[in-house]
Coordinates of C-alpha atoms in Angstrom, one line a residue:
M1 CA 31.4 184.3 42.9
K2 CA 33.9 186.8 41.6
K3 CA 36.4 187.1 44.5
I4 CA 37.6 184.7 47.0
L5 CA 39.9 184.9 50.1
I6 CA 41.7 181.6 51.0
I7 CA 43.5 181.2 54.3
T8 CA 45.5 178.0 54.9
D9 CA 48.2 176.6 57.4
A10 CA 51.8 176.7 56.3
L11 CA 52.6 175.1 53.0
T12 CA 55.0 172.1 54.1
R13 CA 56.4 169.2 52.7
P14 CA 55.8 166.7 51.3
L15 CA 52.3 168.0 49.7
Y16 CA 52.6 171.6 50.1
N17 CA 48.6 171.7 50.3
V18 CA 48.1 170.4 46.7
R19 CA 44.3 170.1 47.5
T20 CA 44.1 174.1 47.9
K21 CA 46.4 174.7 45.0
F22 CA 44.4 172.8 42.6
L23 CA 41.4 174.6 43.8
C24 CA 43.0 178.0 43.4
D25 CA 44.2 177.0 39.8
T26 CA 40.9 176.0 38.9
L27 CA 39.2 179.1 40.0
I28 CA 41.4 181.2 38.2
K29 CA 41.0 179.3 35.1
Q30 CA 37.1 180.2 35.7
G31 CA 37.9 183.9 35.9
V32 CA 37.6 184.0 39.8
E33 CA 40.0 186.5 41.6
V34 CA 41.9 184.7 44.3
T35 CA 43.9 185.9 47.4
W36 CA 45.7 183.1 49.1
I37 CA 47.3 184.0 52.7
T38 CA 49.6 181.6 54.4
E39 CA 52.5 181.5 56.9
K40 CA 55.7 181.9 55.4
Y41 CA 57.4 178.7 56.4
Q42 CA 59.5 176.9 53.7
Q43 CA 60.6 177.6 50.3
I44 CA 57.7 176.5 47.9
P45 CA 59.0 174.7 44.7
F46 CA 56.1 175.9 42.6
N47 CA 54.3 179.0 41.3
I48 CA 51.2 180.0 42.7
N49 CA 49.2 182.1 40.1
C50 CA 47.2 184.5 42.3
N51 CA 47.7 187.2 44.8
F52 CA 49.9 185.1 47.2
I53 CA 50.7 186.5 50.6
Q54 CA 53.0 184.9 53.1
I55 CA 53.1 186.1 56.8
P56 CA 56.3 185.3 58.7
F57 CA 55.8 184.0 62.4
Y58 CA 59.3 182.7 63.3
K59 CA 61.8 185.3 62.0
R60 CA 65.1 184.4 63.5
S61 CA 67.8 181.7 62.8
G62 CA 69.9 179.3 64.8
I63 CA 69.8 179.1 68.5
T64 CA 67.5 182.2 68.6
R65 CA 65.0 180.8 66.5
K66 CA 64.6 177.7 68.9
V67 CA 64.2 180.1 71.7
E68 CA 61.7 182.1 69.8
W69 CA 59.9 178.8 69.1
L70 CA 59.8 177.8 72.6
I71 CA 58.3 181.1 73.6
K72 CA 55.8 181.6 70.8
S73 CA 54.7 177.8 71.2
T74 CA 54.1 178.3 74.9
L75 CA 52.2 181.4 74.4
S76 CA 50.1 179.8 71.7
V77 CA 49.2 176.8 74.0
L78 CA 48.3 179.2 76.8
F79 CA 46.8 182.2 75.0
D80 CA 46.2 181.3 71.3
Y81 CA 49.0 183.8 70.6
K82 CA 49.8 182.5 67.1
N83 CA 45.9 182.6 65.9
N84 CA 45.7 186.0 67.5
Y85 CA 48.7 187.3 65.8
F86 CA 47.8 186.2 62.4
T87 CA 44.1 187.5 62.8
R88 CA 45.7 191.0 63.3
K89 CA 48.0 190.7 60.3
I90 CA 45.5 189.3 58.1
L91 CA 42.7 191.9 59.0
S92 CA 45.4 194.5 58.2
V93 CA 46.3 193.3 54.6
T94 CA 42.5 192.6 53.7
K95 CA 41.0 195.7 55.4
R96 CA 40.3 197.6 52.0
E97 CA 39.5 194.4 50.0
K98 CA 36.1 193.0 49.2
Y99 CA 35.4 189.2 48.7
D100 CA 32.4 187.2 47.9
I101 CA 33.5 184.3 50.5
V102 CA 36.3 183.1 52.7
L103 CA 37.7 179.5 52.5
C104 CA 40.1 178.2 55.2
S105 CA 41.8 175.1 54.7
T106 CA 43.7 173.5 57.6
F107 CA 44.7 170.3 59.3
H108 CA 44.6 171.5 62.9
T109 CA 43.1 175.0 64.2
F110 CA 45.5 177.5 62.9
G111 CA 43.8 179.8 60.4
L112 CA 40.3 179.4 61.7
K113 CA 40.0 182.4 63.9
S114 CA 41.5 184.6 61.2
A115 CA 39.2 183.3 58.6
Y116 CA 36.1 183.6 60.8
T117 CA 37.0 187.1 61.9
V118 CA 37.5 188.4 58.3
A119 CA 34.0 186.7 57.1
K120 CA 32.2 188.3 60.2
N121 CA 33.8 191.6 59.6
K122 CA 32.9 191.6 55.9
N123 CA 29.5 189.8 56.3
I124 CA 30.4 187.1 53.7
P125 CA 30.2 183.4 53.9
L126 CA 32.9 181.3 55.7
H127 CA 33.6 177.7 54.3
I128 CA 35.9 175.7 56.3
D129 CA 38.1 172.8 54.7
L130 CA 39.4 170.4 57.4
R131 CA 42.0 167.9 55.8
D132 CA 42.6 166.3 59.2
I133 CA 41.3 166.4 62.7
A134 CA 42.8 165.4 66.2
E135 CA 40.0 162.6 66.9
Q136 CA 41.2 160.6 64.0
C137 CA 44.0 159.1 66.0
N138 CA 44.7 158.6 69.7
A139 CA 48.5 159.6 69.4
N140 CA 49.5 163.3 69.1
I141 CA 51.1 162.6 65.8
Y142 CA 50.3 166.1 64.3
S143 CA 51.1 168.1 67.3
T144 CA 53.9 170.3 67.9
K145 CA 57.0 168.9 69.8
L146 CA 56.2 170.8 72.7
A147 CA 52.7 169.2 72.7
Q148 CA 53.8 165.6 72.3
H149 CA 54.5 165.1 76.0
N150 CA 51.6 163.1 77.5
I151 CA 50.4 165.8 80.0
I152 CA 51.0 168.8 77.8
G153 CA 50.0 167.1 74.8
N154 CA 46.6 166.1 76.2
L155 CA 45.9 169.3 77.5
Y156 CA 47.1 171.1 74.1
R157 CA 44.7 168.7 72.2
K158 CA 41.6 169.4 74.3
I159 CA 42.2 173.2 74.1
N160 CA 42.7 173.2 70.3
I161 CA 39.6 171.1 69.9
I162 CA 37.6 173.4 71.9
R163 CA 39.2 176.5 69.9
R164 CA 38.2 174.7 66.7
N165 CA 34.8 173.5 67.6
N166 CA 33.8 177.3 68.6
I167 CA 34.6 178.2 65.2
L168 CA 33.1 175.2 63.3
K169 CA 29.8 175.8 64.9
K170 CA 29.8 179.4 63.2
A171 CA 30.9 178.5 60.1
D172 CA 28.5 178.4 56.8
S173 CA 29.8 175.0 55.9
I174 CA 32.6 172.5 56.3
S175 CA 34.2 170.0 54.0
S176 CA 36.5 167.1 54.8
V177 CA 38.2 164.1 53.1
S178 CA 36.4 161.0 54.2
E179 CA 32.9 160.0 55.2
W180 CA 34.3 159.2 58.8
H181 CA 35.3 162.8 59.0
V182 CA 32.2 164.3 57.6
N183 CA 29.9 162.2 59.9
F184 CA 32.0 163.2 62.9
L185 CA 32.0 167.1 61.8
K186 CA 28.1 166.8 61.3
Q187 CA 27.8 166.5 65.2
I188 CA 29.3 170.0 65.6
N189 CA 28.0 171.6 62.1
T190 CA 25.3 169.7 60.1
N191 CA 26.2 171.5 56.9
S192 CA 29.3 169.4 56.4
I193 CA 30.0 167.8 53.0
L194 CA 32.6 165.1 51.6
I195 CA 35.2 166.2 49.1
Y196 CA 37.9 163.5 48.6
N197 CA 41.5 164.4 48.1
G198 CA 41.7 162.8 44.7
F199 CA 44.4 162.7 41.9
D200 CA 45.2 165.0 39.0
K201 CA 44.2 162.8 36.0
E202 CA 46.1 164.8 33.6
I203 CA 49.4 163.9 35.5
F204 CA 48.6 160.6 37.2
R205 CA 47.5 158.2 34.5
F206 CA 48.8 154.5 33.4
S207 CA 51.7 154.1 30.9
P208 CA 53.7 150.9 30.9
Q209 CA 57.1 151.2 32.1
K210 CA 59.5 148.1 31.9
T211 CA 61.9 148.0 34.8
D212 CA 64.9 145.6 35.9
F213 CA 63.8 145.5 39.6
F214 CA 60.6 144.7 41.4
D215 CA 60.2 147.8 43.3
I216 CA 57.7 148.0 46.2
V217 CA 57.6 151.9 46.8
Y218 CA 56.4 154.3 49.5
T219 CA 56.1 157.8 48.8
G220 CA 55.3 160.7 51.3
R221 CA 55.6 161.2 55.2
W222 CA 56.4 158.2 57.5
Y223 CA 54.9 159.2 61.1
G224 CA 56.6 156.1 62.7
H225 CA 55.5 152.7 64.1
I226 CA 52.6 154.1 66.3
M227 CA 50.6 155.3 63.5
Q228 CA 52.2 153.4 60.6
D229 CA 53.7 150.0 61.7
P230 CA 55.8 148.6 58.8
T231 CA 56.3 145.2 60.8
L232 CA 53.8 143.4 58.3
I233 CA 55.5 144.4 55.2
F234 CA 58.9 143.8 56.4
S235 CA 58.1 140.4 58.0
A236 CA 56.3 139.2 54.7
L237 CA 59.4 140.3 52.7
Q238 CA 61.6 138.3 55.0
D239 CA 59.6 135.2 54.2
I240 CA 59.8 136.0 50.6
I241 CA 63.5 136.3 50.5
S242 CA 64.2 133.5 52.8
N243 CA 61.9 131.1 50.9
K244 CA 63.3 132.3 47.6
L245 CA 60.0 133.2 46.2
I246 CA 61.5 136.2 44.5
P247 CA 65.2 136.5 43.9
S248 CA 66.8 138.9 46.6
N249 CA 68.8 140.8 43.8
I250 CA 65.4 141.8 42.0
L251 CA 63.3 142.6 45.1
R252 CA 63.6 146.2 46.5
I253 CA 61.6 148.3 48.9
V254 CA 62.1 152.0 48.2
W255 CA 61.2 155.0 50.5
Y256 CA 60.7 158.4 49.1
T257 CA 60.3 160.0 52.8
N258 CA 61.2 162.4 55.7
T259 CA 65.1 162.2 56.4
D260 CA 64.5 162.2 60.2
M261 CA 63.1 158.7 59.9
H262 CA 65.5 157.1 57.6
R263 CA 67.6 155.5 60.4
A264 CA 64.4 153.9 61.9
L265 CA 63.7 152.5 58.6
L266 CA 67.2 151.2 58.2
E267 CA 67.0 149.6 61.5
Y268 CA 63.7 147.8 60.6
A269 CA 65.4 146.5 57.5
K270 CA 68.5 145.2 59.5
K271 CA 66.1 143.4 62.0
F272 CA 64.4 141.5 59.2
N273 CA 67.7 140.8 57.3
L274 CA 66.6 143.2 54.5
Q275 CA 69.6 145.8 54.7
N276 CA 70.3 144.7 51.0
N277 CA 66.8 145.2 49.7
I278 CA 66.1 148.7 51.1
I279 CA 66.9 152.1 49.5
V280 CA 65.8 155.2 51.3
H281 CA 65.5 158.8 49.7
E282 CA 64.5 162.1 50.8
Y283 CA 61.3 163.6 49.5
V284 CA 61.5 164.4 45.6
D285 CA 59.9 167.2 43.6
R286 CA 56.1 166.4 43.3
A287 CA 56.7 166.5 39.4
L288 CA 58.9 163.2 39.9
I289 CA 56.0 161.3 41.8
P290 CA 54.2 160.1 38.7
S291 CA 57.3 158.6 37.0
I292 CA 58.3 157.1 40.4
L293 CA 54.8 155.3 40.6
L294 CA 54.8 154.1 37.2
D295 CA 58.4 152.7 37.7
S296 CA 57.0 150.8 40.6
S297 CA 55.7 147.4 40.7
I298 CA 53.6 147.8 43.9
C299 CA 52.7 151.1 45.7
L300 CA 52.8 150.7 49.5
V301 CA 50.6 152.4 52.0
L302 CA 51.1 152.0 55.8
S303 CA 47.8 152.3 57.7
S304 CA 46.4 151.5 61.0
N305 CA 43.0 150.1 62.2
D306 CA 43.4 152.5 65.3
T307 CA 43.0 155.5 63.2
Q308 CA 39.8 156.9 61.7
G309 CA 39.0 158.2 58.3
I310 CA 42.5 158.9 57.1
M311 CA 42.6 158.8 53.3
T312 CA 46.1 159.3 52.2
T313 CA 46.8 161.0 49.0
K314 CA 49.1 158.5 47.7
V315 CA 46.3 155.9 47.6
Y316 CA 44.7 158.2 45.0
E317 CA 47.9 158.8 43.0
A318 CA 48.3 155.1 42.8
L319 CA 44.9 154.8 41.8
G320 CA 45.4 157.2 39.0
C321 CA 48.5 155.5 37.7
E322 CA 46.7 152.2 37.9
K323 CA 49.4 150.6 39.9
P324 CA 48.9 147.6 42.5
I325 CA 48.4 149.1 45.9
L326 CA 49.3 147.2 49.0
C327 CA 47.7 148.8 52.3
T328 CA 49.1 147.0 55.4
N329 CA 47.6 146.9 59.0
C330 CA 44.1 147.6 57.3
S331 CA 41.2 145.5 57.5
N332 CA 38.1 147.8 57.6
G333 CA 37.2 151.3 57.1
E334 CA 36.7 153.9 54.2
L335 CA 40.5 153.3 52.9
Y336 CA 39.7 149.6 53.0
N337 CA 36.6 149.8 51.0
L338 CA 38.2 152.1 48.5
I339 CA 41.0 149.7 47.5
M340 CA 38.8 146.5 47.5
N341 CA 35.8 148.2 45.7
T342 CA 38.0 149.7 43.0
H343 CA 40.0 146.4 42.7
S344 CA 43.2 148.5 42.9
G345 CA 45.0 146.1 45.3
L346 CA 44.9 144.7 48.9
A347 CA 44.2 146.0 52.2
T348 CA 45.0 143.6 55.0
T349 CA 46.3 142.8 58.3
S350 CA 47.4 139.3 57.3
K351 CA 51.1 138.4 56.8
N352 CA 50.1 135.5 54.5
E353 CA 47.9 137.7 52.4
T354 CA 50.6 140.3 52.1
R355 CA 53.2 137.7 51.0
N356 CA 50.7 136.1 48.5
F357 CA 49.8 139.6 46.9
I358 CA 53.5 140.4 46.5
T359 CA 54.4 137.1 44.9
S360 CA 51.3 137.2 42.7
Q361 CA 52.2 140.7 41.4
Y362 CA 55.7 139.4 40.8
S363 CA 54.2 136.7 38.6
V364 CA 52.7 139.5 36.5
W365 CA 55.8 141.4 36.5
Q366 CA 58.0 138.3 35.1
K367 CA 56.0 138.2 32.1
S368 CA 56.2 142.0 31.0
H369 CA 58.4 143.7 33.6
Y370 CA 55.7 146.0 34.8
T371 CA 52.4 145.8 36.6
H372 CA 48.9 147.1 36.0
A373 CA 45.9 147.4 38.2
E374 CA 42.9 148.0 35.9
S375 CA 40.9 149.9 38.6
N376 CA 37.3 150.7 38.7
N377 CA 35.5 154.1 38.9
T378 CA 38.8 156.2 38.9
E379 CA 37.0 159.2 37.3
F380 CA 35.0 159.7 40.6
Y381 CA 38.2 160.0 42.4
S382 CA 40.1 162.5 40.3
R383 CA 40.9 165.9 41.8
Q384 CA 39.0 167.5 38.8
Y385 CA 35.6 166.0 39.6
Q386 CA 36.1 166.5 43.3
T387 CA 37.1 170.2 42.9
S388 CA 34.2 170.8 40.7
L389 CA 32.0 169.5 43.5
L390 CA 33.6 172.0 46.2
I391 CA 33.2 175.0 43.7
E392 CA 29.7 174.4 42.9
H393 CA 29.1 174.1 46.8
L394 CA 30.8 177.6 47.2
K395 CA 29.1 179.2 44.4
S396 CA 25.7 178.0 46.3
L397 CA 26.8 179.7 49.5
C398 CA 27.6 183.0 47.6
T399 CA 23.9 183.2 46.4
K400 CA 22.2 182.5 49.8

């Protein structure tokens, strides 16, 4: 494999598709020539060291942008306009280029049609990396605002699943992020493999950091109570404060998350009399995440037994930093198994277990002013190891 074309959905906060960036950087170090095409959407706060091409879709600003968004979103639901638009654009910019393979990484359907068309035209393999799929949760959490209404949302969901599956059946192989996802996708394409998100072991590693506060920290997007109900953690903290198990002036719950959800979090805190114990921040630069995790006493993960196979990246990052993980609303599934089998923390639906875990970690913190979870088998979940598995698979496709 000497030359690869990567097509992805838009690089959006908070992750900016670090899974694909790590793959890109690793391939370049191995001497592979990489072209990466994506939608021009937000300013990206890091350099991408390859032939990086951004194609704009929404080109206006202000009120005219909202009108443009409504028109194009409606056309996309009805006629697959966005996928057709990008297919034409990508075919144009790649028509004189030769590649050994096409890789498409997406969480929905965008990019799949373009990747398949290019691969077919150039008679080269197509590998699809699906980071999320619609079936993993009942609510249309990942859909556009236009599609979050029940009738339109359900129709949009079904249409996109049909469009997605039509491409998946024709792909040479598929990868996804959990055993549940892979087992589901094997019903569509038997050549589906598991590649965990993982953590960069060069960045996320344990180092003792003494702190003045006992902080429970949440990093990343919060989708709201339907998918990530925070009631359990707030209720447990209320018990801890009211029973004086941890001093109120020491205990804090700190959020680094999307601004549009700050008000809802503050309302939760007020409901449980924790308004003096909550701190909310906007997303921060990814370079700051390791130090934030190391300064934390517990890394909070909000999950749900109603979702299937979602393996949030923040779990792996906490695993790499060897900080205790508290995952609420989770008592089964692969996320539960990972946390419990690596002895990295607690996954639970129990208020008592949540409270006891927090107070036990506080007892550890009292002695040294930092916490440490000596997890097992972390190397397997490193992004370095998982990416090596994917690259070997891609090379095998190129030799067939």
